[in-house]
């Protein structure tokens, strides 16, 4: 069974970890893995050059989470992290005080940068870095091109990470732009992973700047709309608020209500030219589920808080069940 | 009084520290500095790109030594150093086991790389980094161009640092080449620092790959030969062996004997088209001094082991005295 996940950072990484636990339980291959094949297509719109090294926040969060190295409470970054380099960098008056650059995390950035400078595309670099961790999934960047999300704010535009981390998404945003989008192409394997999938999952990632950015890469949205596999999404909004992060600010910026039903309608049903076949919401959003169902959506309300791996595995099971793909 | 020093790494840095102590003692300005103005022109031939960041070994050693941050016993690198990043980098199969990339040192490389990527020339980057440390000298790279020393060995050529650090200079070298030399120019201020000096000092740095590389930059050797200031050198060879490092391997590669007199003759007297007016050797090399004196050299034998700052200050005093420039 082939599963393809379009993921941002923490939410998508945690969901994928639960999905893997489910698949290992139901389709074990006897050596701790799974006979299912999971491809994770990661958002690269948050990527940036920082002090000359290439930082890929979502790829890193996925790698650390699935590789068992993540700072669990924080959700991103490495556990047992330190900041010797960044503290000293600030003594030069150069560090970004608002951006954590951990020593262990920096090793990943340096390794990535060296391989990029050797001329390898990001997808190959990612495969090489991931091989250290034994992720149990194939991890693909959405694109090998440098397509960075910038946020339109008063007076100009700033890199997404500056808006998100420095300003905590509190600076009013009037929209987003993917700098470098024109001429970019999906990374090798991305379109195929959508075409050949048995099921595609949109995990509870940011629908605007994570999943939305992946879908904006030329060819990706089209492949998702065209795949024969069912596409099921899990709402990142519970009870009118994002579970984590500040997705509400992103939704507001593009005129979408922070509501489980509004996010579904933003994605749209594939029969209507959108990208979803089914939508899983939290039990707190039964009203949203009912409204969507009245409009013909395949929708279900279940507990969707990813409190631990077992609970998340059940959410993944509910999502696959909704499109009849539970193995 | 203006003093210009053409320096490699450890030897030149320690000599300059002693020189500064001497000048502060003899020409104090009352606030811990000196009314003398010292310019250090640093070799940049050892520089390299490593994991996407720019490493400048000699500039760093000078900066840390004069800034009071050097690992004293080691002679290079930062004290209280750690290797969290490089250990983790090696877990990706990417670190160079033979090259120490300390966490604090890495902060310098990252700061430098960020400023270079902003488009600043190395000389401006160096001034900005140096401003953190309060060196008491003006620190200039020999050139803003990327001119890297490669070593000609059996089967091809390798970066100087690979030959020096990884192979401990034990791989037979047939010569050196400065890759990028054609078209390079001296960094702003270098030629002027030689033209306007009251005295120029060649500290006990490697005459081949440190001072030799500085002099190879178009315009630098010419400026040294033409300056009205006296030029005095301190022999890096004592008793037929380099005091530190493996300068003997470099000298052998270019057919020069590892001998205090042979090094002087390699540099040559300015009256004969060379770069030196006077040469300070160790008391162990009285015979070399006598031979040079017989040939008309201005030469003196004194203790030249830089065992501590006070001793080194005396060596600097002896060097300046030899050309009648002791303030």
XYZ file of C-alpha atoms in Angstrom:
654
model
C 0.000 0.000 0.000
C 1.328 3.405 -1.005
C 0.510 6.438 1.103
C 1.542 9.965 0.193
C 1.429 12.759 2.764
C 1.734 16.481 1.956
C 3.265 17.919 5.088
C 4.366 21.063 6.816
C 6.389 20.854 10.027
C 5.270 19.814 13.484
C 1.646 18.836 12.765
C 2.475 16.861 9.659
C 5.481 15.226 11.278
C 3.509 14.072 14.298
C 0.672 12.845 12.109
C 3.094 10.890 9.930
C 4.663 9.305 13.002
C 1.203 8.100 14.037
C 0.462 6.911 10.518
C 3.692 4.902 10.495
C 2.826 3.341 13.846
C -0.560 2.331 12.427
C 0.943 0.839 9.271
C 3.654 -1.005 11.182
C 0.941 -2.495 13.338
C -1.342 -3.509 10.481
C 1.171 -4.257 7.739
C 4.304 -5.393 9.574
C 7.182 -6.800 7.604
C 8.653 -8.477 10.635
C 11.692 -6.246 11.098
C 10.063 -3.286 12.743
C 9.049 -1.671 9.491
C 5.971 -1.821 7.356
C 5.199 -3.281 3.958
C 3.377 -0.064 3.217
C 5.362 2.597 1.426
C 4.962 6.122 2.742
C 6.152 9.175 0.846
C 6.157 12.510 2.613
C 6.243 15.588 0.403
C 7.472 18.449 2.569
C 6.844 22.145 2.288
C 10.014 24.034 1.443
C 8.513 27.535 1.442
C 9.927 28.235 4.918
C 13.474 27.491 3.794
C 16.054 30.218 3.989
C 19.721 31.072 3.795
C 20.950 32.034 7.234
C 24.626 32.915 7.817
C 25.400 31.238 4.519
C 23.797 27.908 5.388
C 20.546 26.502 4.069
C 17.872 26.004 6.701
C 14.823 23.863 5.833
C 12.558 23.994 8.892
C 9.886 21.534 7.746
C 12.267 18.965 6.299
C 14.260 19.143 9.529
C 11.212 18.763 11.761
C 10.069 15.762 9.744
C 13.525 14.230 9.832
C 14.037 14.722 13.541
C 10.505 13.608 14.461
C 10.500 10.463 12.341
C 14.153 9.813 13.194
C 13.504 9.917 16.941
C 15.763 12.897 17.535
C 13.210 15.664 17.938
C 12.852 17.842 21.017
C 9.540 16.272 21.960
C 8.007 19.045 24.069
C 9.064 21.754 21.647
C 7.964 19.817 18.583
C 10.902 20.962 16.450
C 14.673 21.012 16.732
C 16.939 18.443 18.311
C 16.690 17.173 21.856
C 19.746 17.772 24.082
C 20.353 20.881 22.015
C 22.769 23.682 22.895
C 23.500 27.120 21.493
C 27.229 27.645 21.733
C 27.573 28.726 18.129
C 24.627 31.093 18.050
C 25.586 32.713 21.358
C 29.039 33.414 19.984
C 27.610 34.566 16.674
C 25.610 37.173 18.554
C 28.822 38.412 20.130
C 29.734 39.426 16.563
C 26.461 41.338 16.437
C 25.206 39.010 13.749
C 22.923 36.315 15.106
C 19.184 36.645 14.781
C 18.021 36.792 18.356
C 14.611 35.600 17.319
C 15.764 32.519 15.454
C 17.076 29.547 17.353
C 20.104 28.050 15.692
C 21.017 25.072 17.833
C 24.432 23.464 17.561
C 23.114 20.030 16.577
C 20.578 21.551 14.234
C 23.376 23.571 12.686
C 25.211 20.364 11.851
C 22.242 19.421 9.674
C 22.306 22.808 7.958
C 26.049 22.587 7.354
C 25.789 19.065 5.985
C 22.970 20.177 3.698
C 24.880 23.253 2.586
C 28.000 21.285 1.761
C 26.032 18.857 -0.392
C 24.123 21.671 -2.101
C 27.400 23.460 -2.830
C 28.671 20.259 -4.410
C 25.805 20.660 -6.852
C 23.375 18.062 -5.558
C 19.693 19.014 -5.781
C 17.808 19.377 -2.497
C 15.930 16.109 -3.072
C 19.174 14.129 -3.240
C 20.630 16.059 -0.349
C 17.510 15.288 1.686
C 17.730 11.578 0.868
C 21.342 11.551 1.954
C 20.678 13.360 5.223
C 17.625 11.205 5.904
C 19.647 8.014 5.420
C 21.354 8.743 8.723
C 18.091 8.559 10.599
C 16.212 5.603 9.100
C 12.936 7.454 8.845
C 10.769 4.632 7.506
C 9.392 7.011 4.870
C 10.663 8.499 1.667
C 11.105 12.185 2.390
C 10.857 14.528 -0.585
C 11.034 18.298 -0.737
C 8.131 19.694 -2.748
C 10.656 21.237 -5.112
C 14.398 21.424 -5.668
C 13.992 25.071 -6.615
C 14.393 27.833 -4.061
C 10.799 28.939 -3.669
C 10.464 30.957 -0.484
C 7.269 32.224 1.071
C 7.266 35.924 1.794
C 4.559 37.728 3.732
C 3.041 40.938 2.458
C 2.984 43.397 5.335
C 2.735 47.155 5.644
C 5.722 48.650 3.908
C 6.791 45.621 1.931
C 7.324 41.931 2.365
C 9.377 39.818 4.758
C 10.467 36.205 4.787
C 7.849 33.924 6.251
C 10.108 32.839 9.101
C 10.675 36.437 10.119
C 6.931 37.018 10.233
C 6.213 33.706 11.924
C 9.011 33.472 14.461
C 10.061 37.055 15.050
C 6.657 38.683 14.891
C 4.731 35.620 16.062
C 2.437 36.202 13.061
C 1.069 39.261 14.874
C 2.097 41.729 12.176
C -1.003 42.124 9.975
C -0.476 40.141 6.779
C -2.201 41.037 3.556
C -1.200 37.886 1.763
C 1.663 35.620 0.842
C 3.821 35.259 -2.192
C 6.049 32.411 -3.250
C 9.218 34.082 -4.433
C 10.775 31.982 -7.171
C 7.601 30.086 -7.980
C 7.646 30.900 -11.680
C 9.927 28.412 -13.365
C 10.041 26.072 -10.394
C 9.135 22.436 -10.834
C 8.162 19.653 -8.481
C 11.100 17.663 -7.150
C 11.711 14.272 -8.785
C 9.220 11.741 -7.436
C 6.628 14.189 -6.164
C 4.188 14.015 -9.051
C 4.692 10.242 -9.299
C 4.042 9.857 -5.576
C 0.667 11.497 -6.105
C -0.133 9.614 -9.326
C 0.822 6.198 -7.979
C -0.571 6.533 -4.448
C -3.272 4.319 -3.027
C -4.267 7.172 -0.775
C -3.131 10.757 -0.285
C -3.352 12.407 3.125
C -3.343 16.088 3.966
C -2.290 16.004 7.635
C -3.228 18.774 10.071
C -0.635 21.143 8.618
C -1.070 24.811 7.880
C -3.441 24.905 4.873
C -2.051 28.220 3.638
C 1.709 28.326 4.001
C 2.464 24.607 4.283
C 0.045 22.520 2.206
C -0.922 25.578 0.159
C 2.695 26.251 -0.758
C 3.260 22.625 -1.781
C 0.169 22.764 -3.992
C 1.348 26.018 -5.577
C 4.429 24.347 -7.084
C 3.656 23.928 -10.787
C 2.363 20.427 -11.440
C 1.704 19.429 -7.838
C -1.827 20.738 -7.409
C -2.661 19.389 -10.844
C -1.307 15.941 -9.966
C -3.318 15.913 -6.752
C -6.508 16.846 -8.573
C -5.846 14.166 -11.196
C -4.755 11.212 -9.058
C -6.970 8.137 -8.932
C -6.184 7.797 -5.230
C -8.658 9.167 -2.728
C -7.475 12.296 -0.903
C -8.368 12.705 2.760
C -7.541 15.683 4.939
C -7.370 16.160 8.691
C -8.453 19.572 9.929
C -5.694 21.654 11.542
C -8.434 23.783 13.102
C -10.245 22.491 16.191
C -13.054 24.463 17.777
C -12.298 27.568 15.753
C -8.601 27.740 16.580
C -5.430 26.213 15.216
C -4.234 23.341 17.398
C -0.723 24.664 17.204
C 1.000 27.582 15.614
C -0.752 30.589 14.208
C -2.562 29.226 11.186
C -5.463 31.540 12.016
C -3.334 34.535 11.065
C -2.519 32.876 7.738
C -6.156 32.012 7.085
C -7.259 35.526 7.976
C -4.680 36.976 5.597
C -6.243 35.123 2.676
C -9.824 35.760 3.822
C -10.648 32.308 5.152
C -12.402 31.867 8.481
C -10.571 29.874 11.141
C -13.128 27.122 11.122
C -12.915 23.408 10.265
C -15.637 23.731 7.613
C -14.150 26.903 6.112
C -10.749 25.226 5.734
C -12.386 22.263 3.989
C -14.180 24.594 1.610
C -10.926 26.461 1.025
C -9.339 23.186 -0.093
C -12.504 22.288 -1.995
C -13.906 18.929 -3.022
C -12.282 17.250 -5.993
C -15.700 16.819 -7.631
C -15.879 20.606 -7.540
C -12.313 21.149 -8.799
C -10.710 21.146 -5.345
C -8.244 18.714 -3.802
C -10.205 16.730 -1.169
C -12.412 13.651 -1.227
C -12.957 13.491 2.514
C -12.350 15.578 5.622
C -11.768 14.526 9.196
C -12.631 17.029 11.906
C -12.516 16.995 15.660
C -15.509 16.077 17.804
C -15.532 19.734 18.851
C -16.529 20.533 15.284
C -19.595 18.309 14.872
C -21.544 21.339 13.649
C -18.970 21.962 10.934
C -19.115 18.283 10.004
C -22.893 18.397 9.779
C -22.832 21.495 7.602
C -20.296 19.938 5.253
C -22.240 16.664 5.133
C -25.369 18.588 4.187
C -23.364 19.939 1.257
C -22.428 16.445 0.150
C -19.002 16.139 1.794
C -17.621 12.866 3.115
C -16.772 13.984 6.607
C -16.460 12.554 10.107
C -15.881 14.004 13.554
C -13.490 12.072 15.808
C -10.970 13.068 18.480
C -8.100 14.601 16.479
C -5.786 15.940 19.182
C -2.445 14.209 18.586
C -1.631 13.764 22.268
C 0.643 10.754 21.767
C 1.686 8.298 19.073
C -1.059 5.743 19.815
C -3.765 8.407 19.708
C -2.319 9.767 16.490
C -2.256 6.267 14.982
C -5.992 6.101 15.665
C -6.530 9.450 13.942
C -4.627 8.115 10.941
C -6.792 5.001 11.026
C -9.934 7.141 11.099
C -8.664 9.177 8.136
C -7.875 6.077 6.064
C -11.181 4.478 7.053
C -13.035 7.530 5.819
C -11.795 6.846 2.270
C -11.913 3.058 2.697
C -8.151 2.614 2.702
C -7.546 1.198 6.158
C -5.313 -1.808 5.483
C 55.426 55.105 14.381
C 53.945 52.795 11.778
C 54.843 49.127 11.807
C 53.673 46.668 9.182
C 53.888 42.916 9.761
C 53.433 40.258 7.065
C 52.095 37.311 8.975
C 51.021 33.697 8.760
C 49.235 32.069 11.692
C 50.646 31.038 15.054
C 54.224 32.323 14.730
C 53.217 35.662 13.290
C 50.398 36.085 15.775
C 52.612 35.415 18.780
C 55.310 37.707 17.429
C 52.787 40.482 16.882
C 51.477 40.063 20.412
C 55.018 40.567 21.688
C 55.547 43.517 19.368
C 52.378 45.150 20.695
C 53.517 44.606 24.271
C 56.808 46.297 23.395
C 55.137 49.269 21.709
C 52.612 49.694 24.519
C 55.510 49.784 26.919
C 57.615 52.241 24.920
C 54.927 54.345 23.244
C 51.953 54.208 25.616
C 48.981 56.422 24.973
C 47.776 56.106 28.521
C 44.734 53.943 27.900
C 46.379 50.572 27.495
C 47.100 51.057 23.829
C 50.017 52.448 21.935
C 50.585 55.545 19.866
C 52.272 53.294 17.343
C 50.105 52.056 14.545
C 50.513 48.401 13.668
C 49.125 46.876 10.488
C 49.156 43.113 10.122
C 48.840 41.779 6.584
C 47.698 38.176 6.908
C 48.229 35.252 4.580
C 44.946 34.079 3.074
C 46.353 31.195 1.033
C 45.187 28.653 3.631
C 41.593 29.836 3.369
C 38.960 27.403 2.219
C 35.291 26.737 1.862
C 34.270 24.003 4.278
C 30.654 22.872 4.538
C 29.655 26.056 2.794
C 31.398 28.396 5.223
C 34.588 30.365 4.665
C 37.454 29.388 6.935
C 40.476 31.715 7.155
C 42.954 29.971 9.452
C 45.595 32.690 9.669
C 43.168 35.586 10.065
C 41.417 33.611 12.803
C 44.621 32.754 14.640
C 45.689 36.401 14.530
C 42.278 37.558 15.703
C 42.038 35.076 18.568
C 45.650 35.574 19.671
C 45.574 39.379 19.644
C 42.006 39.360 20.982
C 42.921 37.226 23.980
C 40.643 34.372 22.995
C 43.139 31.881 21.624
C 43.679 28.387 22.964
C 47.091 29.213 24.353
C 48.695 25.772 24.455
C 47.389 24.840 21.033
C 48.318 28.160 19.481
C 45.222 28.315 17.282
C 41.467 28.051 17.774
C 39.401 29.304 20.686
C 39.914 28.405 24.298
C 37.017 26.616 26.047
C 36.187 25.154 22.669
C 33.779 22.278 22.036
C 32.876 20.170 19.032
C 29.184 19.526 19.214
C 28.544 20.605 15.644
C 31.424 18.736 14.057
C 30.670 15.539 15.967
C 27.120 15.645 14.706
C 28.263 16.532 11.217
C 30.348 13.379 11.190
C 27.235 11.389 12.049
C 26.043 12.497 8.607
C 29.243 11.029 7.190
C 30.342 14.492 6.158
C 32.775 16.042 8.588
C 36.468 16.029 7.864
C 37.886 13.944 10.684
C 41.246 15.580 10.214
C 40.026 19.158 10.455
C 38.912 20.558 13.774
C 35.822 22.663 13.432
C 35.122 23.937 16.931
C 31.749 25.371 17.846
C 33.065 28.809 18.826
C 35.395 28.887 15.842
C 32.442 28.000 13.655
C 30.630 31.096 14.866
C 33.445 33.154 13.344
C 33.178 31.261 10.064
C 29.412 31.709 9.967
C 29.671 35.403 10.745
C 32.277 35.804 8.025
C 30.220 33.806 5.545
C 27.097 35.838 6.179
C 28.961 39.086 5.585
C 30.682 37.720 2.468
C 27.322 36.559 1.124
C 26.008 40.082 1.672
C 28.672 41.148 -0.798
C 31.262 42.650 1.526
C 34.899 42.056 0.555
C 36.992 39.979 2.943
C 38.903 43.050 4.118
C 35.705 44.734 5.305
C 34.423 41.500 6.768
C 37.695 41.091 8.649
C 37.499 44.629 10.025
C 33.967 43.985 11.217
C 34.829 40.679 12.892
C 37.974 42.158 14.414
C 36.009 45.035 15.927
C 34.520 42.567 18.395
C 37.922 41.739 19.811
C 39.729 45.071 20.056
C 42.970 43.761 18.588
C 45.083 46.894 18.866
C 46.214 46.407 15.272
C 44.700 46.908 11.871
C 44.233 43.408 10.484
C 44.199 43.112 6.690
C 43.925 40.050 4.512
C 46.630 40.038 1.849
C 43.910 40.007 -0.783
C 40.136 40.090 -1.076
C 40.380 37.571 -3.903
C 40.090 33.861 -3.256
C 43.672 32.810 -3.821
C 44.197 29.364 -2.316
C 47.467 27.521 -1.968
C 47.437 24.026 -3.404
C 50.217 21.514 -3.002
C 51.570 19.577 -5.955
C 51.787 15.937 -4.905
C 51.965 12.640 -6.764
C 48.827 12.291 -8.820
C 47.704 15.911 -8.722
C 47.275 18.709 -6.255
C 45.438 19.103 -2.939
C 44.450 22.069 -0.831
C 47.235 23.221 1.426
C 45.207 22.496 4.576
C 44.627 18.925 3.473
C 48.349 18.451 2.957
C 49.278 20.288 6.155
C 46.672 19.031 8.592
C 45.569 15.698 7.189
C 48.919 14.485 5.876
C 51.003 16.421 8.402
C 53.056 17.642 5.420
C 54.477 14.113 5.125
C 53.195 13.545 1.601
C 56.121 14.494 -0.668
C 55.415 17.913 -2.182
C 56.895 18.992 -5.476
C 55.814 22.582 -5.162
C 52.973 24.918 -4.444
C 50.595 26.843 -6.604
C 48.378 29.775 -5.760
C 45.081 28.961 -7.426
C 43.373 32.200 -8.416
C 46.534 34.286 -8.269
C 46.194 35.633 -11.794
C 43.879 38.601 -11.670
C 44.032 38.908 -7.887
C 44.985 42.204 -6.306
C 46.198 43.248 -2.894
C 43.409 44.116 -0.478
C 42.766 47.834 0.086
C 45.395 49.249 2.400
C 48.029 46.549 1.929
C 50.271 48.349 -0.545
C 49.830 51.635 1.357
C 50.761 49.879 4.620
C 54.057 48.882 3.031
C 54.663 52.235 1.333
C 53.888 54.318 4.417
C 55.529 52.117 7.058
C 58.387 53.246 9.275
C 59.465 49.628 9.497
C 58.273 46.353 8.003
C 58.689 43.100 9.903
C 58.644 39.559 8.574
C 57.873 37.603 11.742
C 58.923 33.962 12.161
C 56.171 32.742 9.839
C 56.461 30.081 7.181
C 58.597 31.718 4.453
C 57.055 29.624 1.701
C 53.314 29.238 2.218
C 52.685 32.189 4.570
C 54.983 35.107 3.800
C 55.727 33.697 0.339
C 52.035 33.589 -0.522
C 51.505 37.166 0.669
C 54.422 38.324 -1.464
C 53.046 36.473 -4.493
C 49.924 38.637 -4.599
C 50.425 41.048 -7.499
C 51.755 44.336 -6.199
C 52.693 43.208 -2.693
C 56.210 41.934 -3.330
C 56.826 44.976 -5.514
C 55.644 47.337 -2.770
C 57.875 45.629 -0.229
C 60.903 45.905 -2.509
C 60.144 49.581 -3.142
C 59.280 50.837 0.338
C 61.561 53.362 1.979
C 61.056 51.608 5.303
C 63.654 49.115 6.458
C 62.544 45.494 6.333
C 63.658 43.136 9.077
C 62.922 39.438 9.294
C 63.009 36.968 12.170
C 64.097 33.470 11.233
C 61.409 30.785 11.634
C 64.199 28.199 11.540
C 66.249 27.603 14.684
C 69.118 25.137 14.719
C 68.147 23.657 11.384
C 64.520 22.955 12.244
C 61.294 24.932 12.177
C 60.336 26.096 15.658
C 56.793 25.041 15.025
C 54.873 23.421 12.230
C 56.456 21.744 9.273
C 58.068 24.595 7.378
C 60.972 22.256 6.587
C 58.687 20.254 4.285
C 57.694 23.459 2.504
C 61.286 24.612 2.168
C 62.372 21.196 0.885
C 59.592 21.267 -1.705
C 61.015 24.456 -3.209
C 64.628 23.349 -2.878
C 65.633 25.530 0.067
C 67.633 24.097 2.945
C 66.041 24.245 6.394
C 68.650 26.599 7.710
C 68.476 30.149 9.062
C 70.972 31.409 6.472
C 69.322 29.572 3.598
C 65.948 31.104 4.450
C 67.531 34.563 4.531
C 69.090 33.958 1.110
C 65.757 32.677 -0.149
C 64.170 35.993 0.833
C 67.221 37.840 -0.468
C 68.638 41.242 0.407
C 66.879 44.272 -1.004
C 70.156 45.582 -2.360
C 70.234 42.373 -4.412
C 66.568 42.547 -5.484
C 65.239 40.625 -2.504
C 62.949 41.763 0.307
C 65.122 41.976 3.444
C 67.391 44.617 4.940
C 68.212 42.698 8.087
C 67.775 39.233 9.564
C 67.461 38.125 13.169
C 68.455 34.564 13.963
C 68.624 32.524 17.128
C 71.780 32.147 19.196
C 71.803 28.527 18.037
C 72.512 29.864 14.564
C 75.590 31.986 15.205
C 77.368 30.160 12.392
C 74.597 31.100 9.965
C 74.763 34.682 11.210
C 78.528 34.768 10.693
C 78.241 33.386 7.171
C 75.588 35.944 6.274
C 77.593 38.754 7.825
C 80.582 37.724 5.755
C 78.347 38.191 2.731
C 77.432 41.698 3.816
C 74.147 41.004 5.594
C 72.923 42.971 8.584
C 72.316 40.107 10.949
C 72.267 39.345 14.656
C 71.908 36.235 16.774
C 69.717 36.551 19.893
C 67.376 34.202 21.739
C 64.330 33.970 19.449
C 62.187 31.308 21.119
C 58.836 33.025 21.822
C 58.302 31.338 25.182
C 56.094 34.082 26.603
C 54.918 37.601 25.803
C 57.766 39.367 27.617
C 60.394 37.270 25.875
C 58.690 37.886 22.557
C 58.603 41.622 23.228
C 62.392 41.463 23.623
C 62.706 39.630 20.295
C 60.622 42.370 18.670
C 62.884 44.968 20.316
C 65.957 43.187 18.960
C 64.435 43.107 15.472
C 63.598 46.827 15.522
C 66.987 47.678 16.972
C 68.684 45.837 14.118
C 67.210 48.356 11.655
C 67.453 51.274 14.082
C 63.707 51.568 14.601
C 63.375 50.840 18.301
C 61.146 53.665 19.579
